[in-house]
Coordinates of N, CA and C in Angstrom, one line a residue:
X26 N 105.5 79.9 34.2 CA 104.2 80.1 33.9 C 104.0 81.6 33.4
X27 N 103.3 81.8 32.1 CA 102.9 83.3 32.0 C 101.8 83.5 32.3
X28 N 102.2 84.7 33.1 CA 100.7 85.2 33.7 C 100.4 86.4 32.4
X29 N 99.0 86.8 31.9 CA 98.3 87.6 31.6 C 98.1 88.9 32.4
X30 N 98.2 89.7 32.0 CA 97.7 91.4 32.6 C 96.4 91.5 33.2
X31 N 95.5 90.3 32.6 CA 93.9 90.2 33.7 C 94.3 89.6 34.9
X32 N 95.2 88.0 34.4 CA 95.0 87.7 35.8 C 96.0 88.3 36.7
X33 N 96.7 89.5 36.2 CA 97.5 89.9 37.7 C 96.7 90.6 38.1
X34 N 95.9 92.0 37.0 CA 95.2 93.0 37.7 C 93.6 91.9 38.7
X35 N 93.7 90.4 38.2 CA 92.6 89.9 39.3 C 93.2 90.1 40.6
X36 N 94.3 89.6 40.5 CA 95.0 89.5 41.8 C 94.7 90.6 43.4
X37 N 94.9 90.0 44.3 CA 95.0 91.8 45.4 C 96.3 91.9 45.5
X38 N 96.7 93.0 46.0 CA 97.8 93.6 46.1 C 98.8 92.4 47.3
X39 N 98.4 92.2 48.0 CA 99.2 91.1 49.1 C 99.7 90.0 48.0
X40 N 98.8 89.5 47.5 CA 99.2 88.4 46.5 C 100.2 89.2 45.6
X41 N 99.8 89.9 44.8 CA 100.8 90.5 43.7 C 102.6 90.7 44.2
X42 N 102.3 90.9 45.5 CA 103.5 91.2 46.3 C 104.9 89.6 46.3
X43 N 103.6 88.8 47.1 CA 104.0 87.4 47.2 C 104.5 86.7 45.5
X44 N 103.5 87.2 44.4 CA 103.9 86.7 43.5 C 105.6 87.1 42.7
X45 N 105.2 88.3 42.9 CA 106.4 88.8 42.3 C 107.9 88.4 43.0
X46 N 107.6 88.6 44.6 CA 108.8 87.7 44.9 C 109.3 86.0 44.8
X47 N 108.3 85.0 44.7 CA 108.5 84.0 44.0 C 108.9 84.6 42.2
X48 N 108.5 85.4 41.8 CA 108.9 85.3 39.8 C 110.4 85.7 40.2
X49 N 110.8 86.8 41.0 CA 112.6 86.9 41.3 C 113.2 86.0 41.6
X50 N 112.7 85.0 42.3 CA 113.3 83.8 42.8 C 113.1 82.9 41.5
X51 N 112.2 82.8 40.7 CA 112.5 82.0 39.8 C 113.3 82.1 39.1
X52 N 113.5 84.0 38.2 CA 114.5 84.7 37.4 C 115.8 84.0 37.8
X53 N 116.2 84.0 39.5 CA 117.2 83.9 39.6 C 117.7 82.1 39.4
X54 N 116.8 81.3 40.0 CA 116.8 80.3 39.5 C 117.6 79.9 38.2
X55 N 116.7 80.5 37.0 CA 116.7 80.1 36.2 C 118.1 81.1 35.5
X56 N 118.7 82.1 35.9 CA 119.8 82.5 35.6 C 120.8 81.9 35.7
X57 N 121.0 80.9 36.8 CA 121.8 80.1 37.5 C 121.8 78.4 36.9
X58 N 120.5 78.3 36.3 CA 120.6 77.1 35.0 C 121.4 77.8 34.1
X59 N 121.0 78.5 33.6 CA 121.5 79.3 32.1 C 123.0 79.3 32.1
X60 N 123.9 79.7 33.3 CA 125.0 80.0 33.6 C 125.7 78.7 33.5
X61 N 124.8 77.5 34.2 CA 125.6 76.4 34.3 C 125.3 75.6 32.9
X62 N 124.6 75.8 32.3 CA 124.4 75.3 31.0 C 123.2 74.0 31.1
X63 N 122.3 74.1 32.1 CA 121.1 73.0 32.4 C 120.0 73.7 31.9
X64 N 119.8 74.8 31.5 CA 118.9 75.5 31.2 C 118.1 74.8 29.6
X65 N 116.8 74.6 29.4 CA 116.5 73.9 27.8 C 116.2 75.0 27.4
X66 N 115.0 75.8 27.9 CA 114.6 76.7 27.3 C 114.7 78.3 28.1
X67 N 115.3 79.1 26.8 CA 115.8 80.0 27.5 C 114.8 81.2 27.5
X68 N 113.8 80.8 26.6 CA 112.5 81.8 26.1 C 112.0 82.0 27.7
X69 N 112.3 80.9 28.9 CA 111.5 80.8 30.3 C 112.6 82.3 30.5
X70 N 113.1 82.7 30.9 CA 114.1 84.2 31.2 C 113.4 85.1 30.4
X71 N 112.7 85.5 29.9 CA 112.1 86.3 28.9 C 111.0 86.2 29.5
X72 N 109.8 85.3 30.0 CA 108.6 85.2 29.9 C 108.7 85.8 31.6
X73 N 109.5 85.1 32.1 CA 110.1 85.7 33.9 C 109.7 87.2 33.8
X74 N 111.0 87.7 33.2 CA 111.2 88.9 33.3 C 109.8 90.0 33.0
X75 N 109.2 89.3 32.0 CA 108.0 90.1 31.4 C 107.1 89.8 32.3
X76 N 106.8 88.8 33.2 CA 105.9 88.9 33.9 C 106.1 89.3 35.3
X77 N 107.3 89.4 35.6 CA 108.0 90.7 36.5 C 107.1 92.2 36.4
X78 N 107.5 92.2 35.4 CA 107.5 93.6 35.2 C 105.7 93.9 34.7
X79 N 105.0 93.3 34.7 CA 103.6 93.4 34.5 C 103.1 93.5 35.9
X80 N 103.6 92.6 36.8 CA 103.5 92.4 38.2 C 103.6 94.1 38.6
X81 N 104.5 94.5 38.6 CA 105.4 95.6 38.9 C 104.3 97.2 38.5
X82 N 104.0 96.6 37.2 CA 103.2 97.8 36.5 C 101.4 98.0 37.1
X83 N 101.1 96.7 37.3 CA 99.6 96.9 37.8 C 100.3 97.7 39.5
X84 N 101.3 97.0 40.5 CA 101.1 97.3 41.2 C 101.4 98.8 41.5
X85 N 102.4 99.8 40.3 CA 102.3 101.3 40.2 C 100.9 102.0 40.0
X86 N 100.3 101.2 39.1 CA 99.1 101.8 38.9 C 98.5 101.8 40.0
X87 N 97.9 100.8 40.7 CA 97.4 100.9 42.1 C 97.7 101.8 42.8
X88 N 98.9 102.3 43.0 CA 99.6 103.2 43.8 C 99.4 104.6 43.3
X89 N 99.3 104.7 41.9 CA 98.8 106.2 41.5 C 97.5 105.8 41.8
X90 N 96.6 105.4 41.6 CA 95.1 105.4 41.8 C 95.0 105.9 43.0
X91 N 95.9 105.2 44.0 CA 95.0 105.6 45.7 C 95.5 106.8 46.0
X92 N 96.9 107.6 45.4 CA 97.2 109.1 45.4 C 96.5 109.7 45.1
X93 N 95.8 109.5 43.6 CA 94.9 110.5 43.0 C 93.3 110.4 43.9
X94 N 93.2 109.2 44.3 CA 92.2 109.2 45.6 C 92.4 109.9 46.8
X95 N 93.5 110.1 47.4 CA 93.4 111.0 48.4 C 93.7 112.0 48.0
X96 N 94.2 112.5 47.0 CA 94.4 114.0 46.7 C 92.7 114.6 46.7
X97 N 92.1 113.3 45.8 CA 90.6 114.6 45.8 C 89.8 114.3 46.7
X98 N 89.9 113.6 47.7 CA 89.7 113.7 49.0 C 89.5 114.6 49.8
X99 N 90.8 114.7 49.8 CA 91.7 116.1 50.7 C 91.3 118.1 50.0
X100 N 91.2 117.5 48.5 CA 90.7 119.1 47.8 C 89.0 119.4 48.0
X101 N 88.2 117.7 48.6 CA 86.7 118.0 48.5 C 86.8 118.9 49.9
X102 N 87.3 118.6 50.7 CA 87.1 119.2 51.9 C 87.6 120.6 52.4

């Protein structure tokens, strides 16, 4: 399944967590068709990986956000 960049940034961060480790488990899944040769479509390893890594990217951003949040926090006071 590809997910879109809305619906992950809908997502909360616990889910994002949970999802992305099911998309590794699929990646790897589907590496292990590809290798044995059961694999049809190989475009699904490409759609995996990209939605890995979208996963990955909202949940950086999140993490700069709450840094840049407590930094000016910490300079209001």
């Amino acid at each position: 399944m590809v997910m879109t960049a809305e619906e992950v940034r809908e997502m909360s961060t616990e889910d994002l967590l949970d999802e992305l480790e099911d998309q590794k488990e699929e990646l790897y899944r589907l590496r292990f068709q590809k290798a044995t040769g059961q694999l049809e479509d190989v475009n699904l390893l490409r759609y995996t990986r990209r939605t890995i890594a979208r996963i990955k990217t909202i949940i950086r951003e999140r993490e700069l956000a709450a840094e840049i949040a407590a930094e000016e926090q910490t300079d209001g006071e």
